[in-house]
PDB file of C-alpha atoms and ligand atoms in Angstrom:
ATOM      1  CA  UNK A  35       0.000   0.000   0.000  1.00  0.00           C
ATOM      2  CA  UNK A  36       3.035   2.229   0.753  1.00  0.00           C
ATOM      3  CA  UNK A  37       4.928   1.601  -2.766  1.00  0.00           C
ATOM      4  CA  UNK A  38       1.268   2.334  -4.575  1.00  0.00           C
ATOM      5  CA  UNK A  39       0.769   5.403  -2.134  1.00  0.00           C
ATOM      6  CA  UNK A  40       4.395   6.701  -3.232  1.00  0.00           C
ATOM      7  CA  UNK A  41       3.399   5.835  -6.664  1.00  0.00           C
ATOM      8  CA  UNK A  42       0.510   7.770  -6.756  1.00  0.00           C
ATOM      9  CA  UNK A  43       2.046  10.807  -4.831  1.00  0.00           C
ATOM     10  CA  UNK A  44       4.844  10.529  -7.770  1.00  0.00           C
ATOM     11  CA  UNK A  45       2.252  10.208 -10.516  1.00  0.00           C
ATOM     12  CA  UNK A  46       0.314  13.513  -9.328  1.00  0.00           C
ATOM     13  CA  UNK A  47       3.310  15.771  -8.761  1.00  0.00           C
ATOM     14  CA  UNK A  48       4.384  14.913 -12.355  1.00  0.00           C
ATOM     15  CA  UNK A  49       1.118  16.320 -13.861  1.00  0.00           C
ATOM     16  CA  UNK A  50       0.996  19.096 -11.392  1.00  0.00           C
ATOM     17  CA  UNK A  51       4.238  20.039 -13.084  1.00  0.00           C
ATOM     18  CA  UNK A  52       2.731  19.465 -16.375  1.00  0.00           C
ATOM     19  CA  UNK A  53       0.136  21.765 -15.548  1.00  0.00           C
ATOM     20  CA  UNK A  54       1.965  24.273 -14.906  1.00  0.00           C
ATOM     21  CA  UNK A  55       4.471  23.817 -18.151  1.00  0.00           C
ATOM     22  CA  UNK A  56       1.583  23.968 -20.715  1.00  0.00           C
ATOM     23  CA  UNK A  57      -0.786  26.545 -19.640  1.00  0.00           C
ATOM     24  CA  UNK A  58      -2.393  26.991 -23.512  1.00  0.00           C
ATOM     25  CA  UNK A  59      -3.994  29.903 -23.973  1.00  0.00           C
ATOM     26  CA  UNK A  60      -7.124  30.286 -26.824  1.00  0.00           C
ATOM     27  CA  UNK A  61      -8.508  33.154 -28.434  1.00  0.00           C
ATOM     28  CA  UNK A  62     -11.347  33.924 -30.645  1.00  0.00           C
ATOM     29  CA  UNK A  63     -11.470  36.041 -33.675  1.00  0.00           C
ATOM     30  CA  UNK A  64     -15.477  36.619 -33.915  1.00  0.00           C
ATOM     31  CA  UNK A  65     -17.114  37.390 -36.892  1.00  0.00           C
ATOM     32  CA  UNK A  66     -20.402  39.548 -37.617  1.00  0.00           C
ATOM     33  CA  UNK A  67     -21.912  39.391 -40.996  1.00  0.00           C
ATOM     34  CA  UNK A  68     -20.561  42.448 -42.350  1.00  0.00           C
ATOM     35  CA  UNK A  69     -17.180  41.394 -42.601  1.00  0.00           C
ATOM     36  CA  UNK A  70     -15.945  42.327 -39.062  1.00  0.00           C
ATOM     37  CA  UNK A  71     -14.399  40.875 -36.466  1.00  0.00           C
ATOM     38  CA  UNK A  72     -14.511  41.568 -32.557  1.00  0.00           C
ATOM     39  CA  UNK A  73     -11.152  43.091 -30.929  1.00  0.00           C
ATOM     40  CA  UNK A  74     -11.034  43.851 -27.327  1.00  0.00           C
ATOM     41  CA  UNK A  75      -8.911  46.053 -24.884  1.00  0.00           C
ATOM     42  CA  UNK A  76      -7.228  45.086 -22.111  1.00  0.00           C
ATOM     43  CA  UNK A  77      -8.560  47.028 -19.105  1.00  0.00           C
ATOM     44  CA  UNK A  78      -5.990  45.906 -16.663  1.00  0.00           C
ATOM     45  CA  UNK A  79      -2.350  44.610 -15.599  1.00  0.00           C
ATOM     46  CA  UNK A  80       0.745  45.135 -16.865  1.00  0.00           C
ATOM     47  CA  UNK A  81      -1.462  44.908 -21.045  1.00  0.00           C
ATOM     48  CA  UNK A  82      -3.704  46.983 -20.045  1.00  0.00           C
ATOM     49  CA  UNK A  83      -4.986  49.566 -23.005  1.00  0.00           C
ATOM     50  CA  UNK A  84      -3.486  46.454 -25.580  1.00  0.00           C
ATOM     51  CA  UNK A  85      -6.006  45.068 -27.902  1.00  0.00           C
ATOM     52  CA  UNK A  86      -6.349  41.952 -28.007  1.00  0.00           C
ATOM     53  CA  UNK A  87      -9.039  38.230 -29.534  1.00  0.00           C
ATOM     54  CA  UNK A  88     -10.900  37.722 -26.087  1.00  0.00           C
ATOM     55  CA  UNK A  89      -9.856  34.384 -24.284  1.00  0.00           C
ATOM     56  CA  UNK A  90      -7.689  32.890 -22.002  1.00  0.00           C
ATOM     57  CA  UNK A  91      -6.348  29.828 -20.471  1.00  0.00           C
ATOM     58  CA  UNK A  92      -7.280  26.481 -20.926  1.00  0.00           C
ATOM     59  CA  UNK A  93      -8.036  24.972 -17.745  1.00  0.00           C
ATOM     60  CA  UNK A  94      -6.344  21.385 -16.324  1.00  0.00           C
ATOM     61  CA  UNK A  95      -8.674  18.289 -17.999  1.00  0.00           C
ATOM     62  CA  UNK A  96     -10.129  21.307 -19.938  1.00  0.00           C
ATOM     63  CA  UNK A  97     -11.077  21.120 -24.166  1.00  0.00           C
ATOM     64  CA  UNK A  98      -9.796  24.226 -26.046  1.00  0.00           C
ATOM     65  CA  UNK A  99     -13.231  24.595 -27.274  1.00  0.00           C
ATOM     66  CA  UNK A 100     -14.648  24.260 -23.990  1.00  0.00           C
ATOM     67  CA  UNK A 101     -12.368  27.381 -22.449  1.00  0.00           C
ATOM     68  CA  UNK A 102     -12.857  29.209 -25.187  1.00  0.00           C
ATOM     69  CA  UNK A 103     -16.730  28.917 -24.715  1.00  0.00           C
ATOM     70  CA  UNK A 104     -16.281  30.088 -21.421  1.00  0.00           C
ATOM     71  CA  UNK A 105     -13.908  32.505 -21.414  1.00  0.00           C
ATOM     72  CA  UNK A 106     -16.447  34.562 -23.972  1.00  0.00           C
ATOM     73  CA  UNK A 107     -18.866  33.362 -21.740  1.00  0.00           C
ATOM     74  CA  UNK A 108     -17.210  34.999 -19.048  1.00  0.00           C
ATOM     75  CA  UNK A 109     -15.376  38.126 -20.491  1.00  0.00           C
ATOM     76  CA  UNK A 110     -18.126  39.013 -22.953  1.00  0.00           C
ATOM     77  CA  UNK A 111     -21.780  37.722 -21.910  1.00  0.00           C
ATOM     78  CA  UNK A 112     -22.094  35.645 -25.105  1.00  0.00           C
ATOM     79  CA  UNK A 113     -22.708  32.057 -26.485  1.00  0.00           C
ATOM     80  CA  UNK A 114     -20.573  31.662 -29.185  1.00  0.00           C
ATOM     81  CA  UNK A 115     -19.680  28.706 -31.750  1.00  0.00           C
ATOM     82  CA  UNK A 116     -16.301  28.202 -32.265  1.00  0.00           C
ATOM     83  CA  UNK A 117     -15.414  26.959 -35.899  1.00  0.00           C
ATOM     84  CA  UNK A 118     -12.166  27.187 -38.170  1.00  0.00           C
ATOM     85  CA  UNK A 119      -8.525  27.018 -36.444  1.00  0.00           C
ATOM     86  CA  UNK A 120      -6.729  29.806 -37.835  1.00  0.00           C
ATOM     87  CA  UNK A 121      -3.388  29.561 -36.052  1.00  0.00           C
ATOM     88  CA  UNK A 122      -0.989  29.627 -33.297  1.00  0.00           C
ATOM     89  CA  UNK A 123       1.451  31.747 -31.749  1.00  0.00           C
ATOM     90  CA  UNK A 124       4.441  30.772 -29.153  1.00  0.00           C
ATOM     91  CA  UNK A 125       3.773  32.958 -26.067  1.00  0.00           C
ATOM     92  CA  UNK A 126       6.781  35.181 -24.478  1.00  0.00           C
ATOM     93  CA  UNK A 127       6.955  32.139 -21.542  1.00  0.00           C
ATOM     94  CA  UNK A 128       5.491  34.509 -18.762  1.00  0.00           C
ATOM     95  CA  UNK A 129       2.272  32.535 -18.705  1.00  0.00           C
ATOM     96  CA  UNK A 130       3.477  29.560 -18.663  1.00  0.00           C
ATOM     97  CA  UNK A 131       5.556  30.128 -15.464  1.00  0.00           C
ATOM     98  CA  UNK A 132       8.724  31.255 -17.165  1.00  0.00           C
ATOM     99  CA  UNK A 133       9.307  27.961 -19.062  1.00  0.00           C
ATOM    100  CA  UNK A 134       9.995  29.759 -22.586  1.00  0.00           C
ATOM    101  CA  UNK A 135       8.645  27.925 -25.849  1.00  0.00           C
ATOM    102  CA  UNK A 136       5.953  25.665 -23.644  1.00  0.00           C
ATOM    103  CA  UNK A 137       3.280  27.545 -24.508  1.00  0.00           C
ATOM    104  CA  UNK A 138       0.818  28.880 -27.112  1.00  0.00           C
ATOM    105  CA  UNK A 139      -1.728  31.155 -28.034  1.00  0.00           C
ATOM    106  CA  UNK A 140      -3.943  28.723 -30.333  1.00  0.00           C
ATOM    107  CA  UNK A 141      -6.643  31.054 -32.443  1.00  0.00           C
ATOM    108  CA  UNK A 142      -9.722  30.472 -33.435  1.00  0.00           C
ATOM    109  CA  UNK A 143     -12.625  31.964 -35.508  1.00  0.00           C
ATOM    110  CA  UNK A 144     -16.352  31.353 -34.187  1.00  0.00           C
ATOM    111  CA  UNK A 145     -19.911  33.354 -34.180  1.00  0.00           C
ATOM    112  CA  UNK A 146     -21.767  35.102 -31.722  1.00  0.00           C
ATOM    113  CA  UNK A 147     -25.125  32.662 -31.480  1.00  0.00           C
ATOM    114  CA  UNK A 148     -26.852  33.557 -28.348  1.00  0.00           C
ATOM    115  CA  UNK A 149     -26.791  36.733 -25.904  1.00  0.00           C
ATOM    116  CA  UNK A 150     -25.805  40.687 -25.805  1.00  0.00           C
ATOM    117  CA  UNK A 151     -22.120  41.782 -25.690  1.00  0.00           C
ATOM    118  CA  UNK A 152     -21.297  43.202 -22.536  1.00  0.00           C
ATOM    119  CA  UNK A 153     -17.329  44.210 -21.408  1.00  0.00           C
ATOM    120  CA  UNK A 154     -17.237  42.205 -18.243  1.00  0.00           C
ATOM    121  CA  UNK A 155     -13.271  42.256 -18.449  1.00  0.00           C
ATOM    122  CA  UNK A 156     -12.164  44.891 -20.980  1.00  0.00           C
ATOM    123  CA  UNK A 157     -12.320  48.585 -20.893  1.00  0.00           C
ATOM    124  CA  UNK A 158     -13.527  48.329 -24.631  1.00  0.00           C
ATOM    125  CA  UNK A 159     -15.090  46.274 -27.641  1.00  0.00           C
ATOM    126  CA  UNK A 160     -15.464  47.508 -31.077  1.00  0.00           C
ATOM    127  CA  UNK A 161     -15.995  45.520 -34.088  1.00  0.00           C
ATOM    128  CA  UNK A 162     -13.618  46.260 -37.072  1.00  0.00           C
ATOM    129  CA  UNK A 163     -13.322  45.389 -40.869  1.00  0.00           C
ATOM    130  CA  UNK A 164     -10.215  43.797 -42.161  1.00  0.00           C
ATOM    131  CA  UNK A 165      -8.472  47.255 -42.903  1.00  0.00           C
ATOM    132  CA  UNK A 166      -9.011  48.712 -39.213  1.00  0.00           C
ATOM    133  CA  UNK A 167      -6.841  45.950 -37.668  1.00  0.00           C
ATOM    134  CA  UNK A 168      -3.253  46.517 -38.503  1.00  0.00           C
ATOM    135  CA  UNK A 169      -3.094  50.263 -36.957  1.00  0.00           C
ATOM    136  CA  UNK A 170      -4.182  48.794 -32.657  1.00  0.00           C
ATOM    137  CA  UNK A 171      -2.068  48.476 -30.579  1.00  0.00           C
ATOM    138  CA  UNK A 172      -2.058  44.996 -30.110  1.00  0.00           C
ATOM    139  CA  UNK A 173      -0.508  42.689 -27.613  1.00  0.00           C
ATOM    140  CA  UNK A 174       2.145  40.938 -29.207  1.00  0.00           C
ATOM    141  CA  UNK A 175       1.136  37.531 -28.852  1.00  0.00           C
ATOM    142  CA  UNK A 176      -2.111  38.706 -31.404  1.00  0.00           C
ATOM    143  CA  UNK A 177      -0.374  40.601 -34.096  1.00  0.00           C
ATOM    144  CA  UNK A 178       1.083  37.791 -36.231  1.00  0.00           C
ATOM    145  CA  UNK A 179      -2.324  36.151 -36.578  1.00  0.00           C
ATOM    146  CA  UNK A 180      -4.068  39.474 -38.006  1.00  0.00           C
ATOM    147  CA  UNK A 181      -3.305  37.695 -41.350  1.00  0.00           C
ATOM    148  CA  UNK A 182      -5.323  34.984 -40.750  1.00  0.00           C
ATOM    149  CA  UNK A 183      -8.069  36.830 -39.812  1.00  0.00           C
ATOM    150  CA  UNK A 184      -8.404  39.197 -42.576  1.00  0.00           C
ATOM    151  CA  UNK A 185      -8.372  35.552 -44.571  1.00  0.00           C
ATOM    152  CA  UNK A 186     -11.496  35.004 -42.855  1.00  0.00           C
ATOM    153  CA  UNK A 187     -12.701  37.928 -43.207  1.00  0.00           C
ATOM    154  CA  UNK A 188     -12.819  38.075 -46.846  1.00  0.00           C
ATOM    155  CA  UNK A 189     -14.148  34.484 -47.009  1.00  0.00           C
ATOM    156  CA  UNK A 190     -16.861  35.869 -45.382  1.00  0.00           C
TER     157      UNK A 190
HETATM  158  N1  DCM B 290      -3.211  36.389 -24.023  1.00  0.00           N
HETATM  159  C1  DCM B 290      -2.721  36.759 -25.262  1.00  0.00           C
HETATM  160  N2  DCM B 290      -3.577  36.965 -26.296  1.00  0.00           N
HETATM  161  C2  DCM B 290      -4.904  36.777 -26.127  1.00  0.00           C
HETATM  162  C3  DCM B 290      -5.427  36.395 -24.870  1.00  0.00           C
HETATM  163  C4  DCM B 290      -4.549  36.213 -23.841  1.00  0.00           C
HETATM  164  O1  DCM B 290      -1.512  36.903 -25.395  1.00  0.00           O
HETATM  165  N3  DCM B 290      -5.723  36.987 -27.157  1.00  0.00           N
HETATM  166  C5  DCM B 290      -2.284  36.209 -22.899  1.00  0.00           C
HETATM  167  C6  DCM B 290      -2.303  37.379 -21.960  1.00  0.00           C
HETATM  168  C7  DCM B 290      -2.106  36.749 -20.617  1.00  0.00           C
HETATM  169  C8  DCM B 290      -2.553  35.308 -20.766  1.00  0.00           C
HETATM  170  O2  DCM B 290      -2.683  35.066 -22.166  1.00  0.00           O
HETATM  171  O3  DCM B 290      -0.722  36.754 -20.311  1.00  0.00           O
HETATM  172  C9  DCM B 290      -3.829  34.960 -20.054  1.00  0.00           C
HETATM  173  O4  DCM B 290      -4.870  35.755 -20.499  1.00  0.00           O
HETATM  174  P1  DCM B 290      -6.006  36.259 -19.490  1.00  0.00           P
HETATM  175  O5  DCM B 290      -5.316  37.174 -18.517  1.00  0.00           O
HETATM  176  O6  DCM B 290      -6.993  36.960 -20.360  1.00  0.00           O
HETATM  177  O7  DCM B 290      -6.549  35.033 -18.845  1.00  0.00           O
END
């Protein structure tokens, strides 16, 4: 019982340290049907007045789909549907603890489907067409996906 305790203890510690190494973080580029996408500014800490896609980190046992649900959930009042994956970004290490390279910002585009948009987190929300997004001042995590998105964009 004392060997399977140890192993246990052992087993745990090893995903706690996981955990901790591979915090992902999602975001959500959010269409309308006029071509525009959702951008949001960082109200507070050290990105605060950044624009950034709303989201945030992936919870332990947690589906990227499923945090990004509820971070929009959360940060924005809204139901949304998640569809197309339109990239990923390494993050600068400071969310994941400091461990550089172990984790990302994975991106991806979705639809408002239910609810009104309210700024629970950020000091503002403004839709924007594909030409509006290069001049922000965006986080730098963000920035090298705008490309994607204005692909979406003009999809439609
Ligand atoms: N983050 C990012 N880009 C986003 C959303 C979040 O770079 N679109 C980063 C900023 C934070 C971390 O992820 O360091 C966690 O985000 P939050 O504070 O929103 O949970």
């Amino acid at each position: 019982a004392r060997a399977m305790q140890a192993h246990l203890d052992a087993y745990a510690a090893a995903a706690a340290r996981r955990a901790q190494e591979v915090t992902q973080v999602v975001g959500a580029a959010l269409v309308d049907d006029r071509q525009r996408v959702l951008v949001a500014q960082r109200g507070s800490g050290p990105l605060a007045g950044l624009w950034e896609f709303p989201g945030g980190k992936v919870e332990p046992g947690e589906s990227e789909v499923s945090a990004l649900v509820r971070e929009c959930r959360e940060e924005l009042g809204v139901g949304i549907a998640p569809e197309a994956f339109l990239g990923e970004v390494p993050l600068d290490g400071v969310v994941a603890g400091g461990v550089p390279g172990a984790s990302t910002l994975r991106l991806y585009g979705g639809r408002i489907i239910a609810g009104e948009l309210v700024a629970h987190e950020h000091s503002e929300l403004r839709w924007l067409g594909p030409d509006e997004l290069e001049g922000l001042a965006w986080i730098p995590a963000d920035r090298p996906l705008l490309p994607a998105v204005r692909d979406l964009l003009a999809r439609g």
